[in-house]
Amino acid sequence: MRKTGIKRNRAALMPILVTSPFDRVAMDVLGPLPMSENRNKYVIVFGEYLKKYVTAVALLETTTEIMLHFGAPLTQAKQRPRAMKFDQQELD
């Protein structure tokens, strides 16, 4: 049976303006997950907003050094991202 008369306030979707590849990227860590045959328990995922390019890397552990190892090449690239998003936190 359907409930009627229930109205939910929903926020309007806001478009994300991206003008060039790697202008805006996102990074997130998934885990801990069940250990794989290679003893990996975490997955780091990178996403690029314009071309929708996504890549994932399996990790044994998550440390600051590992996050910098995978995230630093993005910031050192010739065309540096204008914004990076980590776990719902935006860095401009």
Tab-separated table of N, CA and C in Angstrom:
chain	number	residue	atom	x	y	z
A	1	MET	N	0.828	-1.170	0.000
A	1	MET	CA	0.000	0.000	0.000
A	1	MET	C	0.879	1.242	0.000
A	2	ARG	N	0.586	2.176	-0.858
A	2	ARG	CA	1.370	3.403	-0.971
A	2	ARG	C	0.940	4.433	0.058
A	3	LYS	N	1.942	5.100	0.602
A	3	LYS	CA	1.649	6.206	1.505
A	3	LYS	C	1.553	7.469	0.664
A	4	THR	N	0.513	8.206	0.837
A	4	THR	CA	0.350	9.439	0.074
A	4	THR	C	0.422	10.623	1.018
A	5	GLY	N	0.695	11.757	0.446
A	5	GLY	CA	0.736	12.977	1.234
A	5	GLY	C	2.074	13.246	1.903
A	6	ILE	N	3.058	12.375	1.709
A	6	ILE	CA	4.374	12.608	2.299
A	6	ILE	C	5.213	13.374	1.289
A	7	LYS	N	5.617	14.569	1.672
A	7	LYS	CA	6.465	15.380	0.794
A	7	LYS	C	7.847	15.485	1.415
A	8	ARG	N	8.825	15.241	0.612
A	8	ARG	CA	10.205	15.343	1.077
A	8	ARG	C	10.853	16.538	0.408
A	9	ASN	N	11.525	17.324	1.211
A	9	ASN	CA	12.273	18.452	0.665
A	9	ASN	C	13.584	17.926	0.105
A	10	ARG	N	13.798	18.163	-1.142
A	10	ARG	CA	15.029	17.720	-1.789
A	10	ARG	C	15.754	18.925	-2.346
A	11	ALA	N	17.048	18.924	-2.162
A	11	ALA	CA	17.863	20.010	-2.692
A	11	ALA	C	17.942	19.885	-4.213
A	12	ALA	N	17.968	21.012	-4.872
A	12	ALA	CA	18.102	21.022	-6.328
A	12	ALA	C	19.510	20.584	-6.709
A	13	LEU	N	19.622	19.833	-7.795
A	13	LEU	CA	20.932	19.434	-8.289
A	13	LEU	C	21.633	20.641	-8.886
A	14	MET	N	22.901	20.774	-8.567
A	14	MET	CA	23.686	21.888	-9.076
A	14	MET	C	24.722	21.350	-10.063
A	15	PRO	N	24.794	21.906	-11.265
A	15	PRO	CA	25.794	21.440	-12.233
A	15	PRO	C	27.206	21.796	-11.771
A	16	ILE	N	28.153	20.940	-12.106
A	16	ILE	CA	29.560	21.186	-11.795
A	16	ILE	C	30.234	21.618	-13.083
A	17	LEU	N	30.730	22.837	-13.111
A	17	LEU	CA	31.356	23.392	-14.305
A	17	LEU	C	32.805	22.924	-14.400
A	18	VAL	N	33.114	22.219	-15.477
A	18	VAL	CA	34.468	21.752	-15.747
A	18	VAL	C	34.777	22.129	-17.183
A	19	THR	N	35.889	22.836	-17.396
A	19	THR	CA	36.187	23.357	-18.732
A	19	THR	C	37.264	22.589	-19.479
A	20	SER	N	38.106	21.843	-18.764
A	20	SER	CA	39.161	21.097	-19.448
A	20	SER	C	39.454	19.804	-18.686
A	21	PRO	N	40.058	18.810	-19.367
A	21	PRO	CA	40.378	17.551	-18.699
A	21	PRO	C	41.270	17.781	-17.478
A	22	PHE	N	41.031	17.025	-16.442
A	22	PHE	CA	41.765	17.095	-15.180
A	22	PHE	C	41.669	18.463	-14.516
A	23	ASP	N	40.630	19.218	-14.874
A	23	ASP	CA	40.352	20.488	-14.211
A	23	ASP	C	39.860	20.219	-12.792
A	24	ARG	N	39.124	19.126	-12.635
A	24	ARG	CA	38.586	18.744	-11.326
A	24	ARG	C	38.687	17.225	-11.205
A	25	VAL	N	39.302	16.760	-10.121
A	25	VAL	CA	39.448	15.330	-9.885
A	25	VAL	C	38.962	14.988	-8.478
A	26	ALA	N	38.602	13.728	-8.280
A	26	ALA	CA	38.167	13.252	-6.968
A	26	ALA	C	38.960	12.004	-6.613
A	27	MET	N	39.187	11.815	-5.312
A	27	MET	CA	39.918	10.653	-4.833
A	27	MET	C	39.204	10.138	-3.591
A	28	ASP	N	39.059	8.826	-3.478
A	28	ASP	CA	38.417	8.246	-2.301
A	28	ASP	C	39.058	6.897	-1.998
A	29	VAL	N	38.993	6.505	-0.738
A	29	VAL	CA	39.540	5.227	-0.293
A	29	VAL	C	38.394	4.359	0.196
A	30	LEU	N	38.342	3.124	-0.281
A	30	LEU	CA	37.333	2.161	0.150
A	30	LEU	C	37.990	1.124	1.050
A	31	GLY	N	37.346	0.769	2.142
A	31	GLY	CA	37.880	-0.287	2.982
A	31	GLY	C	37.793	0.053	4.452
A	32	PRO	N	38.196	-0.879	5.291
A	32	PRO	CA	38.826	-2.146	4.940
A	32	PRO	C	37.826	-3.144	4.362
A	33	LEU	N	38.274	-3.849	3.354
A	33	LEU	CA	37.497	-4.883	2.681
A	33	LEU	C	38.073	-6.247	3.068
A	34	PRO	N	37.387	-7.332	2.763
A	34	PRO	CA	37.985	-8.651	3.011
A	34	PRO	C	39.321	-8.771	2.265
A	35	MET	N	40.301	-9.373	2.915
A	35	MET	CA	41.646	-9.456	2.355
A	35	MET	C	41.657	-10.293	1.076
A	36	SER	N	42.344	-9.778	0.046
A	36	SER	CA	42.459	-10.490	-1.232
A	36	SER	C	43.598	-11.507	-1.157
A	37	GLU	N	43.780	-12.268	-2.226
A	37	GLU	CA	44.886	-13.231	-2.282
A	37	GLU	C	46.235	-12.534	-2.169
A	38	ASN	N	46.315	-11.295	-2.640
A	38	ASN	CA	47.558	-10.516	-2.562
A	38	ASN	C	47.650	-9.714	-1.271
A	39	ARG	N	46.757	-9.977	-0.326
A	39	ARG	CA	46.717	-9.344	0.990
A	39	ARG	C	46.294	-7.878	0.953
A	40	ASN	N	45.669	-7.454	-0.131
A	40	ASN	CA	45.164	-6.081	-0.210
A	40	ASN	C	43.839	-5.981	0.530
A	41	LYS	N	43.663	-4.866	1.269
A	41	LYS	CA	42.421	-4.657	2.017
A	41	LYS	C	41.738	-3.340	1.660
A	42	TYR	N	42.407	-2.498	0.897
A	42	TYR	CA	41.865	-1.181	0.573
A	42	TYR	C	41.923	-0.946	-0.930
A	43	VAL	N	41.090	-0.046	-1.406
A	43	VAL	CA	41.102	0.366	-2.807
A	43	VAL	C	41.063	1.887	-2.828
A	44	ILE	N	41.989	2.486	-3.568
A	44	ILE	CA	41.973	3.933	-3.761
A	44	ILE	C	41.426	4.183	-5.166
A	45	VAL	N	40.458	5.089	-5.271
A	45	VAL	CA	39.770	5.350	-6.538
A	45	VAL	C	39.950	6.817	-6.907
A	46	PHE	N	40.340	7.057	-8.160
A	46	PHE	CA	40.468	8.411	-8.695
A	46	PHE	C	39.443	8.588	-9.803
A	47	GLY	N	38.815	9.740	-9.833
A	47	GLY	CA	37.861	10.044	-10.890
A	47	GLY	C	38.113	11.428	-11.457
A	48	GLU	N	37.987	11.555	-12.767
A	48	GLU	CA	38.160	12.837	-13.456
A	48	GLU	C	36.786	13.256	-13.955
A	49	TYR	N	36.386	14.484	-13.686
A	49	TYR	CA	35.006	14.911	-13.896
A	49	TYR	C	34.614	15.108	-15.361
A	50	LEU	N	35.467	15.633	-16.215
A	50	LEU	CA	35.069	15.959	-17.584
A	50	LEU	C	34.925	14.711	-18.458
A	51	LYS	N	35.966	13.917	-18.546
A	51	LYS	CA	35.966	12.729	-19.413
A	51	LYS	C	35.406	11.497	-18.716
A	52	LYS	N	35.106	11.625	-17.419
A	52	LYS	CA	34.570	10.516	-16.617
A	52	LYS	C	35.569	9.358	-16.527
A	53	TYR	N	36.864	9.686	-16.574
A	53	TYR	CA	37.917	8.681	-16.455
A	53	TYR	C	38.036	8.272	-14.989
A	54	VAL	N	38.017	6.974	-14.722
A	54	VAL	CA	38.132	6.456	-13.359
A	54	VAL	C	39.199	5.377	-13.339
A	55	THR	N	40.021	5.379	-12.306
A	55	THR	CA	41.005	4.326	-12.120
A	55	THR	C	41.020	3.935	-10.650
A	56	ALA	N	41.343	2.677	-10.383
A	56	ALA	CA	41.380	2.173	-9.012
A	56	ALA	C	42.657	1.371	-8.805
A	57	VAL	N	43.198	1.445	-7.578
A	57	VAL	CA	44.418	0.733	-7.228
A	57	VAL	C	44.184	0.015	-5.903
A	58	ALA	N	44.531	-1.279	-5.834
A	58	ALA	CA	44.404	-2.042	-4.592
A	58	ALA	C	45.608	-1.757	-3.698
A	59	LEU	N	45.360	-1.640	-2.389
A	59	LEU	CA	46.415	-1.299	-1.432
A	59	LEU	C	46.403	-2.246	-0.241
A	60	LEU	N	47.591	-2.472	0.332
A	60	LEU	CA	47.700	-3.254	1.563
A	60	LEU	C	47.210	-2.451	2.761
A	61	GLU	N	47.557	-1.174	2.784
A	61	GLU	CA	47.213	-0.302	3.907
A	61	GLU	C	47.033	1.119	3.402
A	62	THR	N	46.483	1.961	4.240
A	62	THR	CA	46.328	3.370	3.874
A	62	THR	C	47.131	4.208	4.855
A	63	THR	N	48.104	4.915	4.336
A	63	THR	CA	48.909	5.834	5.139
A	63	THR	C	49.008	7.148	4.382
A	64	THR	N	49.441	8.165	5.074
A	64	THR	CA	49.614	9.467	4.433
A	64	THR	C	50.600	9.365	3.279
A	65	GLU	N	51.677	8.600	3.471
A	65	GLU	CA	52.694	8.463	2.428
A	65	GLU	C	52.111	7.822	1.166
A	66	ILE	N	51.261	6.831	1.347
A	66	ILE	CA	50.642	6.169	0.193
A	66	ILE	C	49.701	7.126	-0.525
A	67	MET	N	48.902	7.875	0.231
A	67	MET	CA	47.972	8.831	-0.381
A	67	MET	C	48.741	9.901	-1.152
A	68	LEU	N	49.852	10.368	-0.591
A	68	LEU	CA	50.667	11.360	-1.296
A	68	LEU	C	51.310	10.763	-2.539
A	69	HIS	N	51.723	9.508	-2.456
A	69	HIS	CA	52.347	8.850	-3.606
A	69	HIS	C	51.393	8.811	-4.800
A	70	PHE	N	50.124	8.517	-4.548
A	70	PHE	CA	49.157	8.422	-5.641
A	70	PHE	C	48.546	9.766	-6.001
A	71	GLY	N	48.403	10.682	-5.040
A	71	GLY	CA	47.781	11.975	-5.300
A	71	GLY	C	48.748	13.024	-5.810
A	72	ALA	N	50.022	12.942	-5.411
A	72	ALA	CA	51.003	13.959	-5.791
A	72	ALA	C	51.210	14.081	-7.297
A	73	PRO	N	51.246	12.984	-8.073
A	73	PRO	CA	51.420	13.161	-9.523
A	73	PRO	C	50.340	14.033	-10.155
A	74	LEU	N	49.142	14.018	-9.593
A	74	LEU	CA	48.079	14.872	-10.126
A	74	LEU	C	48.397	16.342	-9.906
A	75	THR	N	48.988	16.671	-8.756
A	75	THR	CA	49.272	18.077	-8.457
A	75	THR	C	50.567	18.542	-9.104
A	76	GLN	N	51.428	17.621	-9.517
A	76	GLN	CA	52.691	17.990	-10.148
A	76	GLN	C	52.599	18.002	-11.674
A	77	ALA	N	51.465	17.607	-12.188
A	77	ALA	CA	51.290	17.535	-13.641
A	77	ALA	C	51.395	18.920	-14.264
A	78	LYS	N	51.667	18.936	-15.558
A	78	LYS	CA	51.780	20.198	-16.284
A	78	LYS	C	50.502	21.024	-16.143
A	79	GLN	N	49.379	20.360	-16.258
A	79	GLN	CA	48.092	21.037	-16.114
A	79	GLN	C	47.489	20.606	-14.781
A	80	ARG	N	47.801	21.341	-13.743
A	80	ARG	CA	47.373	21.025	-12.385
A	80	ARG	C	45.859	21.183	-12.230
A	81	PRO	N	45.193	20.269	-11.510
A	81	PRO	CA	43.749	20.412	-11.289
A	81	PRO	C	43.429	21.691	-10.523
A	82	ARG	N	42.324	22.349	-10.882
A	82	ARG	CA	41.886	23.530	-10.135
A	82	ARG	C	41.271	23.125	-8.808
A	83	ALA	N	40.687	21.940	-8.738
A	83	ALA	CA	40.050	21.483	-7.511
A	83	ALA	C	40.180	19.971	-7.391
A	84	MET	N	40.439	19.518	-6.175
A	84	MET	CA	40.481	18.094	-5.879
A	84	MET	C	39.486	17.826	-4.762
A	85	LYS	N	38.825	16.679	-4.832
A	85	LYS	CA	37.831	16.332	-3.825
A	85	LYS	C	38.253	15.038	-3.139
A	86	PHE	N	38.361	15.085	-1.820
A	86	PHE	CA	38.724	13.929	-1.008
A	86	PHE	C	37.637	13.709	0.028
A	87	ASP	N	36.974	12.559	-0.006
A	87	ASP	CA	35.977	12.220	1.018
A	87	ASP	C	35.035	13.368	1.337
A	88	GLN	N	34.403	13.894	0.339
A	88	GLN	CA	33.406	14.960	0.469
A	88	GLN	C	33.998	16.312	0.873
A	89	GLN	N	35.332	16.436	0.915
A	89	GLN	CA	35.948	17.719	1.227
A	89	GLN	C	36.615	18.252	-0.025
A	90	GLU	N	36.283	19.469	-0.363
A	90	GLU	CA	36.772	20.097	-1.587
A	90	GLU	C	38.040	20.889	-1.282
A	91	LEU	N	39.077	20.711	-2.100
A	91	LEU	CA	40.306	21.491	-1.977
A	91	LEU	C	40.476	22.303	-3.246
A	92	ASP	N	40.549	23.598	-3.116
A	92	ASP	CA	40.742	24.473	-4.281
A	92	ASP	C	42.175	24.939	-4.365
